[in-house]
PDB file of C-alpha atoms in Angstrom:
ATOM      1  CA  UNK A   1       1.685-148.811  -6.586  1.00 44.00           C
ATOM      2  CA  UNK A   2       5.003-146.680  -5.906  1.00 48.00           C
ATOM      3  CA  UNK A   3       5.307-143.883  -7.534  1.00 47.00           C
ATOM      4  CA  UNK A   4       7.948-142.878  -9.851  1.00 48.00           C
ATOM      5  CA  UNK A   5       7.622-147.331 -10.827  1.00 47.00           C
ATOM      6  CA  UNK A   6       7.626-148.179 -14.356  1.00 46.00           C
ATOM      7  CA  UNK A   7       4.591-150.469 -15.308  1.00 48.00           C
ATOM      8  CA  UNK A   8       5.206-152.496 -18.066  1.00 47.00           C
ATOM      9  CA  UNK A   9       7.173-151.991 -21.241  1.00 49.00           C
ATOM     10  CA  UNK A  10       7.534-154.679 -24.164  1.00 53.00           C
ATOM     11  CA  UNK A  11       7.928-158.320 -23.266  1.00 57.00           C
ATOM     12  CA  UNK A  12       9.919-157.018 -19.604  1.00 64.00           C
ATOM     13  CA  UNK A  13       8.063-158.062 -16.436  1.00 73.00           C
ATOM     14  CA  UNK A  14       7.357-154.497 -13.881  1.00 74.00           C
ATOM     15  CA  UNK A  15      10.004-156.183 -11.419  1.00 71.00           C
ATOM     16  CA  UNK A  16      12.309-156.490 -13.983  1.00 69.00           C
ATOM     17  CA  UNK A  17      12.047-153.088 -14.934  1.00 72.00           C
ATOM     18  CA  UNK A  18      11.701-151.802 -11.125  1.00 70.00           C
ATOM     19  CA  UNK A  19      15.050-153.864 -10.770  1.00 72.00           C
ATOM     20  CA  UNK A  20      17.097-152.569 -13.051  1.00 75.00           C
ATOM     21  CA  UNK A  21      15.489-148.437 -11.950  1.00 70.00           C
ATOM     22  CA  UNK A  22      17.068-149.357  -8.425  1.00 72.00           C
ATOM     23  CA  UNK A  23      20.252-150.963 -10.001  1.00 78.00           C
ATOM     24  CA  UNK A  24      20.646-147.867 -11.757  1.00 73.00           C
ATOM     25  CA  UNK A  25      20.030-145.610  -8.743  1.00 76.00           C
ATOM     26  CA  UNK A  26      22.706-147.462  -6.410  1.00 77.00           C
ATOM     27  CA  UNK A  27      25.312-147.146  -9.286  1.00 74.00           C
ATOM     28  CA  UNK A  28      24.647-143.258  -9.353  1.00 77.00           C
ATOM     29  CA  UNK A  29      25.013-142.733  -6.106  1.00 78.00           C
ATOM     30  CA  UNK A  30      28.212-145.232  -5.655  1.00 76.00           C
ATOM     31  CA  UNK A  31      29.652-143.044  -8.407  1.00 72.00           C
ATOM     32  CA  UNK A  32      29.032-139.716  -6.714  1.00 74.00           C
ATOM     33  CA  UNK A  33      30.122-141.372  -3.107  1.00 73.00           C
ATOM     34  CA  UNK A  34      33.588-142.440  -5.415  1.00 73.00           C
ATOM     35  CA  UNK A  35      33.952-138.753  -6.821  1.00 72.00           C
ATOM     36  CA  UNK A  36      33.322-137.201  -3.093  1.00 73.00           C
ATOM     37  CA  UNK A  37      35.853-139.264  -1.749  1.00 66.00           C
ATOM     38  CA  UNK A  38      38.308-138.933  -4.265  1.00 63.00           C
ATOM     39  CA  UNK A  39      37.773-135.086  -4.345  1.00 66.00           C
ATOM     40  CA  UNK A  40      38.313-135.307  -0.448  1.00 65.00           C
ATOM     41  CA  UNK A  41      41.728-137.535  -1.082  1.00 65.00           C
ATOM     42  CA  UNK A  42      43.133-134.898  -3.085  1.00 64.00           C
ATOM     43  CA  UNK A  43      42.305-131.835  -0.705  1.00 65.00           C
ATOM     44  CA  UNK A  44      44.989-132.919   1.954  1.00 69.00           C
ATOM     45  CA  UNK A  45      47.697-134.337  -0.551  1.00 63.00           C
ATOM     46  CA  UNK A  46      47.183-130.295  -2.331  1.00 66.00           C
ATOM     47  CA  UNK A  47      47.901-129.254   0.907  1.00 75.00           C
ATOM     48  CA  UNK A  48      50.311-130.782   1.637  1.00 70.00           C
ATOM     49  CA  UNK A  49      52.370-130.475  -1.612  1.00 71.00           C
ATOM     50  CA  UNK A  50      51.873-126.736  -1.528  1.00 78.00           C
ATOM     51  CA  UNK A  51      53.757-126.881   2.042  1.00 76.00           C
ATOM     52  CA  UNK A  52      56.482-129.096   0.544  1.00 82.00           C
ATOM     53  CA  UNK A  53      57.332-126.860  -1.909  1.00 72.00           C
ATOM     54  CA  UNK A  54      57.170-123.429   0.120  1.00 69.00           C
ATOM     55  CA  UNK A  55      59.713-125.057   2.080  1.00 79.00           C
ATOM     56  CA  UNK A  56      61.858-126.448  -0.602  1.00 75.00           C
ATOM     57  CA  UNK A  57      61.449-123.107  -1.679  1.00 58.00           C
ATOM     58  CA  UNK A  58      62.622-121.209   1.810  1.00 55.00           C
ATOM     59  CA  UNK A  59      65.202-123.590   1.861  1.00 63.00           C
ATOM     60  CA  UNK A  60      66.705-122.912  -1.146  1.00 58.00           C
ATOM     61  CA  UNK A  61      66.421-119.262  -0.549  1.00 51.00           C
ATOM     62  CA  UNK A  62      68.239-119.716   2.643  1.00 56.00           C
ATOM     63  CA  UNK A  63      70.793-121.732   0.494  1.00 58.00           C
ATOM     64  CA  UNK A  64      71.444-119.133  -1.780  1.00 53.00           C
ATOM     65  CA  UNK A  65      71.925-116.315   0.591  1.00 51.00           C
ATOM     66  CA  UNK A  66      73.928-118.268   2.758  1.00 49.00           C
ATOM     67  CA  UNK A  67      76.232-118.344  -0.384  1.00 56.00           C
ATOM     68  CA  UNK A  68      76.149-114.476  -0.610  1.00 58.00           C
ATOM     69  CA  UNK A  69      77.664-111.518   1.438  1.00 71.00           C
ATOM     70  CA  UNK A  70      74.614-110.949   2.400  1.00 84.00           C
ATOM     71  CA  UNK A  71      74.331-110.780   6.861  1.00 94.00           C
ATOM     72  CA  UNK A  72      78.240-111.008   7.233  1.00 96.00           C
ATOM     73  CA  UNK A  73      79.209-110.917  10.831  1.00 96.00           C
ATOM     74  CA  UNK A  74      80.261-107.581  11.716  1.00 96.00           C
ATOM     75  CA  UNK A  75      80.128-107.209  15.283  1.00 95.00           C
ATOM     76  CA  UNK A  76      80.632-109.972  17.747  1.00 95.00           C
ATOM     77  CA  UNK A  77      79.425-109.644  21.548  1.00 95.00           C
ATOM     78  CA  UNK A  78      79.910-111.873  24.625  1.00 96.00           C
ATOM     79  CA  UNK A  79      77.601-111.356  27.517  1.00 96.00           C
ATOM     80  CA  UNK A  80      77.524-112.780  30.795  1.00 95.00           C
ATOM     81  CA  UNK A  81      81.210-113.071  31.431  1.00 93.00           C
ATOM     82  CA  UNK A  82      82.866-111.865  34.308  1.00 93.00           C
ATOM     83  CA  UNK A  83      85.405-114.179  35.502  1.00 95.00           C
ATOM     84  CA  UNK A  84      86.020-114.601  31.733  1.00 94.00           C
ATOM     85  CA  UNK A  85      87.993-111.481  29.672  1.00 94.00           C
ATOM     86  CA  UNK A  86      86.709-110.181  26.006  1.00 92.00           C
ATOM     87  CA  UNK A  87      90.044-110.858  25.018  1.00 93.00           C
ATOM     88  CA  UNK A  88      90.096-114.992  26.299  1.00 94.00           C
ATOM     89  CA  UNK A  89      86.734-114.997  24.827  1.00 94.00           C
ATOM     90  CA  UNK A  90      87.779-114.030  21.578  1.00 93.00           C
ATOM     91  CA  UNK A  91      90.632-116.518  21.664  1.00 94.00           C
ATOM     92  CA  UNK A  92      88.676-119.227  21.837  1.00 95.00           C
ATOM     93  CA  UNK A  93      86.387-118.540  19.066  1.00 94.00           C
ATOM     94  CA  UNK A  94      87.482-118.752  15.580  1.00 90.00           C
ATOM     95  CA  UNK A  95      85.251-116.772  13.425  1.00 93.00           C
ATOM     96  CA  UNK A  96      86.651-116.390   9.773  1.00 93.00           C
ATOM     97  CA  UNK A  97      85.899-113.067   7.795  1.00 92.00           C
ATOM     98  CA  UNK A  98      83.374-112.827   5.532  1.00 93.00           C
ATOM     99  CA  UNK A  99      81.156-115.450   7.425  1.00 95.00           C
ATOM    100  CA  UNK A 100      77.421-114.745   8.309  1.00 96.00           C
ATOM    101  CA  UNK A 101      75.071-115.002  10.118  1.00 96.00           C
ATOM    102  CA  UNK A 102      73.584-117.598   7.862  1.00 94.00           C
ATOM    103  CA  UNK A 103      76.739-120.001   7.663  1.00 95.00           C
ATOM    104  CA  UNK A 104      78.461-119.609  11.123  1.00 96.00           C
ATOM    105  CA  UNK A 105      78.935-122.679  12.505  1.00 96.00           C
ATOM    106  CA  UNK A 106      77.020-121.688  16.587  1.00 97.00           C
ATOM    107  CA  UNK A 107      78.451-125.535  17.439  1.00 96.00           C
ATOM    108  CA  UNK A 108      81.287-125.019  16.961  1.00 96.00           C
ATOM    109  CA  UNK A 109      81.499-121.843  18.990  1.00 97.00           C
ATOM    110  CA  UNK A 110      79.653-123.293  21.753  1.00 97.00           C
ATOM    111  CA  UNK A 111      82.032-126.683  21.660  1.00 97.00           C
ATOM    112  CA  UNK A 112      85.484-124.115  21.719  1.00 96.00           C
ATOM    113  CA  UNK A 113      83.805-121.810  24.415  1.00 97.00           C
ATOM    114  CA  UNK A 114      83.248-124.605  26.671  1.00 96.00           C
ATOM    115  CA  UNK A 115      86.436-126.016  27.097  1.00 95.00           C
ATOM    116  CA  UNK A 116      87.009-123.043  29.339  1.00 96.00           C
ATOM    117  CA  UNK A 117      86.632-124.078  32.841  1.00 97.00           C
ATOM    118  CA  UNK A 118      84.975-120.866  33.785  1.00 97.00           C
ATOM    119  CA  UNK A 119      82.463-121.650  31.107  1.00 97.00           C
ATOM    120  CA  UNK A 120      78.970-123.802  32.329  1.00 97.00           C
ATOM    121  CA  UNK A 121      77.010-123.529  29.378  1.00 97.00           C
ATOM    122  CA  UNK A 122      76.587-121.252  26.198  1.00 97.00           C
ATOM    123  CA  UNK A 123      73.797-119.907  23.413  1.00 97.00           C
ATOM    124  CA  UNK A 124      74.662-118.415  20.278  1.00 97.00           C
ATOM    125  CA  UNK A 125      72.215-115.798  18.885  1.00 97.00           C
ATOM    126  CA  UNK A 126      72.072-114.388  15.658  1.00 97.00           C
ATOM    127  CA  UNK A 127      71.041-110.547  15.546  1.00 97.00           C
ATOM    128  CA  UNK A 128      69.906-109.502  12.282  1.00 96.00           C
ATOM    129  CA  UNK A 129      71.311-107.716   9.847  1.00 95.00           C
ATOM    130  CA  UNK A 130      75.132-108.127  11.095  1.00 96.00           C
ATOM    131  CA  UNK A 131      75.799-108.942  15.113  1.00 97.00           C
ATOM    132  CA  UNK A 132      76.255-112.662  16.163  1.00 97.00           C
ATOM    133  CA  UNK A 133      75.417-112.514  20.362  1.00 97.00           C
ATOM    134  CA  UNK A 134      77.306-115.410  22.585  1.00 97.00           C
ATOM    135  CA  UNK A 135      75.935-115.363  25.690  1.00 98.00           C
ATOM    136  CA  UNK A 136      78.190-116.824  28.316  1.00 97.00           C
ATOM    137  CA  UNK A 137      76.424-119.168  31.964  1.00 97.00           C
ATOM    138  CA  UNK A 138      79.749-118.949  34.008  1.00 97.00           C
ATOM    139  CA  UNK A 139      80.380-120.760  36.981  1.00 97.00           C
ATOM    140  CA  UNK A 140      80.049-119.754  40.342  1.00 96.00           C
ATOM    141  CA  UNK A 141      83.074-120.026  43.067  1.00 96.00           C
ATOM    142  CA  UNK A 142      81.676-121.867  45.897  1.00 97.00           C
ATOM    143  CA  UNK A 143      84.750-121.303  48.066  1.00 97.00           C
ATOM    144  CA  UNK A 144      88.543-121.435  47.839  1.00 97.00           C
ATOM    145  CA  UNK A 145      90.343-124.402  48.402  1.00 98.00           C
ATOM    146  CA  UNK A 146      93.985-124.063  49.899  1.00 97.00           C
ATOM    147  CA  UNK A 147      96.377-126.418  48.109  1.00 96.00           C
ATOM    148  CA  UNK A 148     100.089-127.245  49.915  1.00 94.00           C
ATOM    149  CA  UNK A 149     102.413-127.253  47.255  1.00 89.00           C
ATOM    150  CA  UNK A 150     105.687-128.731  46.782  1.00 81.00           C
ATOM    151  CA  UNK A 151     108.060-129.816  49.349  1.00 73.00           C
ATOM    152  CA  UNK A 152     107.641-126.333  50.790  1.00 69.00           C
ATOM    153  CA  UNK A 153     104.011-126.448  51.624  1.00 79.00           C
ATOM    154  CA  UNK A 154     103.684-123.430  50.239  1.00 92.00           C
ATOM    155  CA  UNK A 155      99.724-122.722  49.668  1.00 94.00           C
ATOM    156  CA  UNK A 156      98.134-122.864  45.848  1.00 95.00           C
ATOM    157  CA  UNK A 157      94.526-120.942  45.925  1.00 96.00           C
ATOM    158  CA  UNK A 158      92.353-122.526  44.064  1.00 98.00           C
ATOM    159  CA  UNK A 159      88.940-121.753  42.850  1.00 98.00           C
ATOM    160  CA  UNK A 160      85.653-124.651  43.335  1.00 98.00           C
ATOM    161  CA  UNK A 161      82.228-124.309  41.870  1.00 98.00           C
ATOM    162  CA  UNK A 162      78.941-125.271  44.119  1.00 97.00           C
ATOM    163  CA  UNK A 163      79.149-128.535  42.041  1.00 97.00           C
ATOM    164  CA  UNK A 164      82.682-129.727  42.694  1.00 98.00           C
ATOM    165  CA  UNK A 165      84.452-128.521  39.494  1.00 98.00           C
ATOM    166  CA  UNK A 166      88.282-127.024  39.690  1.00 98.00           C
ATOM    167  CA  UNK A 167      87.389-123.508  37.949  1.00 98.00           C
ATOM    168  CA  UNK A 168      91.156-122.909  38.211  1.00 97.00           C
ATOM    169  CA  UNK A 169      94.400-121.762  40.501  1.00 97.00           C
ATOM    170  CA  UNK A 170      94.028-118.655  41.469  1.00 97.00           C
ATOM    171  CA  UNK A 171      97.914-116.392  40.180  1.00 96.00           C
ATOM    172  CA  UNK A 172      99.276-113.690  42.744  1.00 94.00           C
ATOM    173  CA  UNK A 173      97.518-110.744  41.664  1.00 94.00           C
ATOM    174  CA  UNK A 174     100.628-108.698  40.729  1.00 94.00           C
ATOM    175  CA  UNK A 175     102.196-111.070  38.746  1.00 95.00           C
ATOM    176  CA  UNK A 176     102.168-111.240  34.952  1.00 95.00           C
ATOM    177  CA  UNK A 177      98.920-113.131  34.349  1.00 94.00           C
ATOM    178  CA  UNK A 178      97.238-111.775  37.698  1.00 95.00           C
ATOM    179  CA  UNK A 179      97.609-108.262  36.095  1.00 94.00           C
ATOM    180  CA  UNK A 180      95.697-110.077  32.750  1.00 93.00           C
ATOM    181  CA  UNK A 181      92.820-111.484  34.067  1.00 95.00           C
ATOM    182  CA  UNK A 182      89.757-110.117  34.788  1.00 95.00           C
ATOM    183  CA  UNK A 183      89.213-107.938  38.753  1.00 95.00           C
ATOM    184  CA  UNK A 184      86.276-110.179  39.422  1.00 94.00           C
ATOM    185  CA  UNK A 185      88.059-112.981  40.039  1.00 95.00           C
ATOM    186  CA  UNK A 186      89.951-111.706  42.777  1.00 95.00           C
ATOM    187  CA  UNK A 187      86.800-110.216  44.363  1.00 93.00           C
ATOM    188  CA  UNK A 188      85.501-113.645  44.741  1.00 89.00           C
ATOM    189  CA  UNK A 189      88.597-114.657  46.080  1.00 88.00           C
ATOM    190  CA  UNK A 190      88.093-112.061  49.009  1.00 91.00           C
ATOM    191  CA  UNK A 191      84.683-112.724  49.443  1.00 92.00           C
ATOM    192  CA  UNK A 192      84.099-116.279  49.593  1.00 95.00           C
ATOM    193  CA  UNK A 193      84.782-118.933  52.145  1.00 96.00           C
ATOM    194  CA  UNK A 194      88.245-120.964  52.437  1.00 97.00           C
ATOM    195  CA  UNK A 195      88.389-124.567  52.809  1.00 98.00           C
ATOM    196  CA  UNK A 196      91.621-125.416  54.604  1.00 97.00           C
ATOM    197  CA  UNK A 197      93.781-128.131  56.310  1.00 95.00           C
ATOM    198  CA  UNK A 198      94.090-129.984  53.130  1.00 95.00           C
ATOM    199  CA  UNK A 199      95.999-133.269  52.899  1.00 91.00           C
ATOM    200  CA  UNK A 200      99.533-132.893  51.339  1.00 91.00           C
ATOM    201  CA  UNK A 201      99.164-134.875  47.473  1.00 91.00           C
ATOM    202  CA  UNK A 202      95.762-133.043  46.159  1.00 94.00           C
ATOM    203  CA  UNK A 203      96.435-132.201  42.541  1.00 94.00           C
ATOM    204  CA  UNK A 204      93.204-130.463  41.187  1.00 97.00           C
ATOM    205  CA  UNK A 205      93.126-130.055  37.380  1.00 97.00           C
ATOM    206  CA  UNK A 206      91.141-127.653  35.876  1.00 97.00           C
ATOM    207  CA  UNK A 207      87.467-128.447  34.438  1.00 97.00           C
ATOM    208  CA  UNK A 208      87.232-131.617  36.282  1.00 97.00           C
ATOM    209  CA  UNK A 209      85.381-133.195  38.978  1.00 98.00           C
ATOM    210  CA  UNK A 210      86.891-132.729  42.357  1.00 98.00           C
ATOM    211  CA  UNK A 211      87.360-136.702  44.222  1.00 97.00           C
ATOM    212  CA  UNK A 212      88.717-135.572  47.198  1.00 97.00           C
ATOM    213  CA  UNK A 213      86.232-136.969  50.116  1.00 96.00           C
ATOM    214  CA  UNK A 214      87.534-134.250  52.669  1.00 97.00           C
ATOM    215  CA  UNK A 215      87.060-131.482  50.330  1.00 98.00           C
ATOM    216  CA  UNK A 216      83.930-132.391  49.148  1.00 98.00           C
ATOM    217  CA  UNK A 217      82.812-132.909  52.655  1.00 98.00           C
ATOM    218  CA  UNK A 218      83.499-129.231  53.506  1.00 98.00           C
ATOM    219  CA  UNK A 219      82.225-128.033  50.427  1.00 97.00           C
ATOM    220  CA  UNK A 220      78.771-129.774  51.057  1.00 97.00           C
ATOM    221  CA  UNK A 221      78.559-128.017  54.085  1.00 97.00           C
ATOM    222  CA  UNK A 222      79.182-124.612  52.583  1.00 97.00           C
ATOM    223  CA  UNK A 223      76.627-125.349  49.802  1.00 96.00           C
ATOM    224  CA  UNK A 224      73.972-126.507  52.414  1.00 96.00           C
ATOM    225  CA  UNK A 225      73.570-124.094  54.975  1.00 95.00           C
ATOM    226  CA  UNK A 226      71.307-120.644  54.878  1.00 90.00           C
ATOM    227  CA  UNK A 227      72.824-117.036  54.863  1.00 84.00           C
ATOM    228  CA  UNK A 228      72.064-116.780  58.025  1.00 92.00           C
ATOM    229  CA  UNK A 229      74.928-118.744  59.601  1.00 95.00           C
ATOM    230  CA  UNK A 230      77.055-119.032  55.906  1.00 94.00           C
ATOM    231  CA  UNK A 231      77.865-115.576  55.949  1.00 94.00           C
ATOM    232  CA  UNK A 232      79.337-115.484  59.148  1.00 96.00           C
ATOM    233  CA  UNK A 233      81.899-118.422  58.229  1.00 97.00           C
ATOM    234  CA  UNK A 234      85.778-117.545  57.639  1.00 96.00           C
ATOM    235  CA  UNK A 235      86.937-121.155  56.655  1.00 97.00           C
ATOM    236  CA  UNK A 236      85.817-124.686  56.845  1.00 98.00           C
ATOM    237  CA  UNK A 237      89.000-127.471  57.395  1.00 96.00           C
ATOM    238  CA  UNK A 238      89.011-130.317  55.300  1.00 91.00           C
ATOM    239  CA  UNK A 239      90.269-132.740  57.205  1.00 82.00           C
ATOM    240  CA  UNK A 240      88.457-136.062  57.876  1.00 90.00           C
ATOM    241  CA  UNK A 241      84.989-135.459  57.490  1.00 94.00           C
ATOM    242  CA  UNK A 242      83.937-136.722  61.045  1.00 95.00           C
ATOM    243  CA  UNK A 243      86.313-133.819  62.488  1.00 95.00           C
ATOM    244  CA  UNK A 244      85.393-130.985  59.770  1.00 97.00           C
ATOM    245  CA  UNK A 245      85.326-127.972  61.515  1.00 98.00           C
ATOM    246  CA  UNK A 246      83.594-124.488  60.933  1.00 98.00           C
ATOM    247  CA  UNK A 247      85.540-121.395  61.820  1.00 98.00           C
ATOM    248  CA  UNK A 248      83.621-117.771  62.139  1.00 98.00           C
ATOM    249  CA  UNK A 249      84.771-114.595  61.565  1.00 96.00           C
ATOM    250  CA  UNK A 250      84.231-114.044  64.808  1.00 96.00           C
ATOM    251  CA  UNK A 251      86.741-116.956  65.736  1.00 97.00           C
ATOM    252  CA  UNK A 252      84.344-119.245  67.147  1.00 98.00           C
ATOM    253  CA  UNK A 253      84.988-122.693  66.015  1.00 98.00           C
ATOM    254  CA  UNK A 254      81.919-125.153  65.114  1.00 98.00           C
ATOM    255  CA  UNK A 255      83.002-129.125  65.384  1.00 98.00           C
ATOM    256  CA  UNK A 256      80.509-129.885  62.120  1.00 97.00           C
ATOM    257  CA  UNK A 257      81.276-133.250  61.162  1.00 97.00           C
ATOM    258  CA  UNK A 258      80.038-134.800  58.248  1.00 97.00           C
ATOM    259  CA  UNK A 259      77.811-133.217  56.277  1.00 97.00           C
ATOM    260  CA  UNK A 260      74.504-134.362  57.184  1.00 96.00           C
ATOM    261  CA  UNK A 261      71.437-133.537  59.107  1.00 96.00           C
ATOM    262  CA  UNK A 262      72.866-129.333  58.015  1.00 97.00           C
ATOM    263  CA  UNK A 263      70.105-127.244  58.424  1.00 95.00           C
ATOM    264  CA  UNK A 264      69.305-129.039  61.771  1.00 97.00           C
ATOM    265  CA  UNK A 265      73.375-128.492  63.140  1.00 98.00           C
ATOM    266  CA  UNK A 266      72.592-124.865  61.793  1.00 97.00           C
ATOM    267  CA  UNK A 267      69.611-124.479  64.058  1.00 97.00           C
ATOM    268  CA  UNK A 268      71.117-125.846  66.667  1.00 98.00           C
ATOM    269  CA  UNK A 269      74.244-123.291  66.538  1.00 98.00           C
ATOM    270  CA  UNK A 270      72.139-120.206  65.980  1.00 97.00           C
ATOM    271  CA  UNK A 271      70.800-120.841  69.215  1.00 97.00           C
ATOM    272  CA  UNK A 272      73.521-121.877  71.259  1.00 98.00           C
ATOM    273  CA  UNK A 273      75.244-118.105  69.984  1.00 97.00           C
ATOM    274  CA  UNK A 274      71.692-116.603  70.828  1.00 96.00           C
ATOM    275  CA  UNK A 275      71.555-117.879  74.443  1.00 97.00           C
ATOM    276  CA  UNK A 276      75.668-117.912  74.961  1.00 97.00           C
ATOM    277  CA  UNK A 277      76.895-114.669  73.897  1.00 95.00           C
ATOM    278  CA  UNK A 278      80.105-115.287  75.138  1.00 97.00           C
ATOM    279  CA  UNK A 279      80.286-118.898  73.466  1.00 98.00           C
ATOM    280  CA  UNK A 280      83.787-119.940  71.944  1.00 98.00           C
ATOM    281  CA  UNK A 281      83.808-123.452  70.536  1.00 98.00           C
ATOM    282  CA  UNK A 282      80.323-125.451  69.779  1.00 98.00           C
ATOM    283  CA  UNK A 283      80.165-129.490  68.844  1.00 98.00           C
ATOM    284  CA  UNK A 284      76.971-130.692  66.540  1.00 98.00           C
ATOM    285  CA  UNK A 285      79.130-133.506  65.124  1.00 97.00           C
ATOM    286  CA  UNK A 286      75.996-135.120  67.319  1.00 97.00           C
ATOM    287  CA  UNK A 287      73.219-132.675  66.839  1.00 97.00           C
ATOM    288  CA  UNK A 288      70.970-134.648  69.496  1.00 97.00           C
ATOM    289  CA  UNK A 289      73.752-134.027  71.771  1.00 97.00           C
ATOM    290  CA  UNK A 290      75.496-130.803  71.442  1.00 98.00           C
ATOM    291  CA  UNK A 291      78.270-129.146  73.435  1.00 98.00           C
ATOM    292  CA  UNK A 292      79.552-125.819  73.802  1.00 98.00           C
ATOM    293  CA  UNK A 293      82.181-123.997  75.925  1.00 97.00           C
ATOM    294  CA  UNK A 294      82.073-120.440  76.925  1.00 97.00           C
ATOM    295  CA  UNK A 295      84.721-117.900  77.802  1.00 93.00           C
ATOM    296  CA  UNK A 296      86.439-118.367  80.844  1.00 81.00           C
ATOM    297  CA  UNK A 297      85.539-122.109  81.127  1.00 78.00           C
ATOM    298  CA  UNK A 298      87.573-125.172  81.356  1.00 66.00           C
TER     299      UNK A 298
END
């Protein structure tokens, strides 16, 4: 017989009694499985309310100070821009007194920053207690563009990124505004390539894409080749793209073509000026068949 088994009481049969021990048992432990699992319910929904409320709490701390003088804006820097002055920086942002580092609106700073062509991209940090930190991703100038103007022809300068956009028109740099923007502009101007023989009608406009098939032809060609043979170019021409030519500042003209197959027509002309010293003109507008003509030759 089992132990622990009742054996008979009153009238009740033992499997009666045994029944009702084991009926018993199941609803004890059913009852502490129900309390275990409602213990374990409450656990996560604890945690979790306690997280609700320290944020609700942060929150409403931040909402408060944000309210207050407390982190006004007390020095504003700009970093990262060159082509761009302190002073055209400043005119573009609007930051009211007595704002903070808490309330300043960073989209709208990076929105008003960005409509300056110069300007690629922009990230406002605050630096606590008082100093609000715009730093600046300007564009690069890829090469200058030379624009005929009027019925003159007379030539507009005007400044391209490596991704096609108008920065803007470069001013003579003893007039008025040349004398008001910043040096670094016109060191670019001196050190990068020109793009020339552009058709008469090209109106660039600043911040937009350039459209022009012959420009961007030239300007592919610029952007694609190595150091190596880039930094020895003067101009590229931006005529039709199947007679683009590349001049050197050595004066030896390259017949380039369209702007494919670049670092192979860049191969190809580092050796021809290896093996011809004297070489004057070189054609790779077809690189499996190029040409060249020395000095002295017909």
């Amino acid at each position: 017989m089992p132990v622990g088994r009742v054996h008979a009481t009153g009238g009740r049969s033992i499997a009666d009694i045994n029944k009702q021990a084991d009926r018993a048992e199941r609803d004890k432990r059913r009852a502490q499985s129900m309390q275990r699992a409602a213990k374990a319910t409450r656990r996560p929904l604890l945690i979790v309310g306690i997280v609700i409320g320290a944020i609700i709490a942060v929150l409403l701390a931040l909402f408060v100070v944000s309210r207050t003088d407390a982190f006004t804006i007390e020095e504003v820097t700009f970093t990262g821009a060159d082509h761009l002055t302190y002073e055209e920086a400043t005119a573009l942002v609007s930051i009211p007194a007595g704002t903070t580092l808490l309330n300043v609106d960073a989209g709208s700073i990076e929105a008003s920053l960005m409509r300056d062509s110069w300007v690629q991209g922009v990230e406002v940090k605050r630096v606590f207690p008082s100093t609000l930190e715009v730093v600046v991703t300007e564009r690069e100038v890829a090469a200058i563009v030379e624009i005929p103007m009027g019925t003159k022809q007379t030539i507009q300068n005007w400044a391209i990124s490596p991704e096609g956009i108008w920065i803007m028109a470069i001013p003579n740099k003893d007039s008025e505004v040349g004398q008001k923007i910043s040096p670094r502009i016109y060191e670019d101007v001196e050190n990068v390539i020109h793009i020339t023989g552009v058709e008469v009608g090209l109106v660039p406009e600043m911040g937009t894409e350039c459209t022009d098939a012959n420009v961007n032809n030239a300007l592919k060609i610029i952007t694609g080749l190595t150091t190596e043979l880039a930094d020895q170019i003067k101009s590229v021409t931006a005529a039709d793209p199947d007679s683009t030519v590349v001049t050197l500042k050595n004066n030896i003209e390259i017949s380039f073509g369209r702007a494919d197959n670049i670092r192979e027509k860049e191969r190809v002309c580092l050796d021809i000026m290896k093996n011809n010293p004297t070489v004057v003109k070189i054609n790779v507008r077809v690189v499996e068949r190029p040409t060249w003509k020395l000095v002295g030759s017909s």
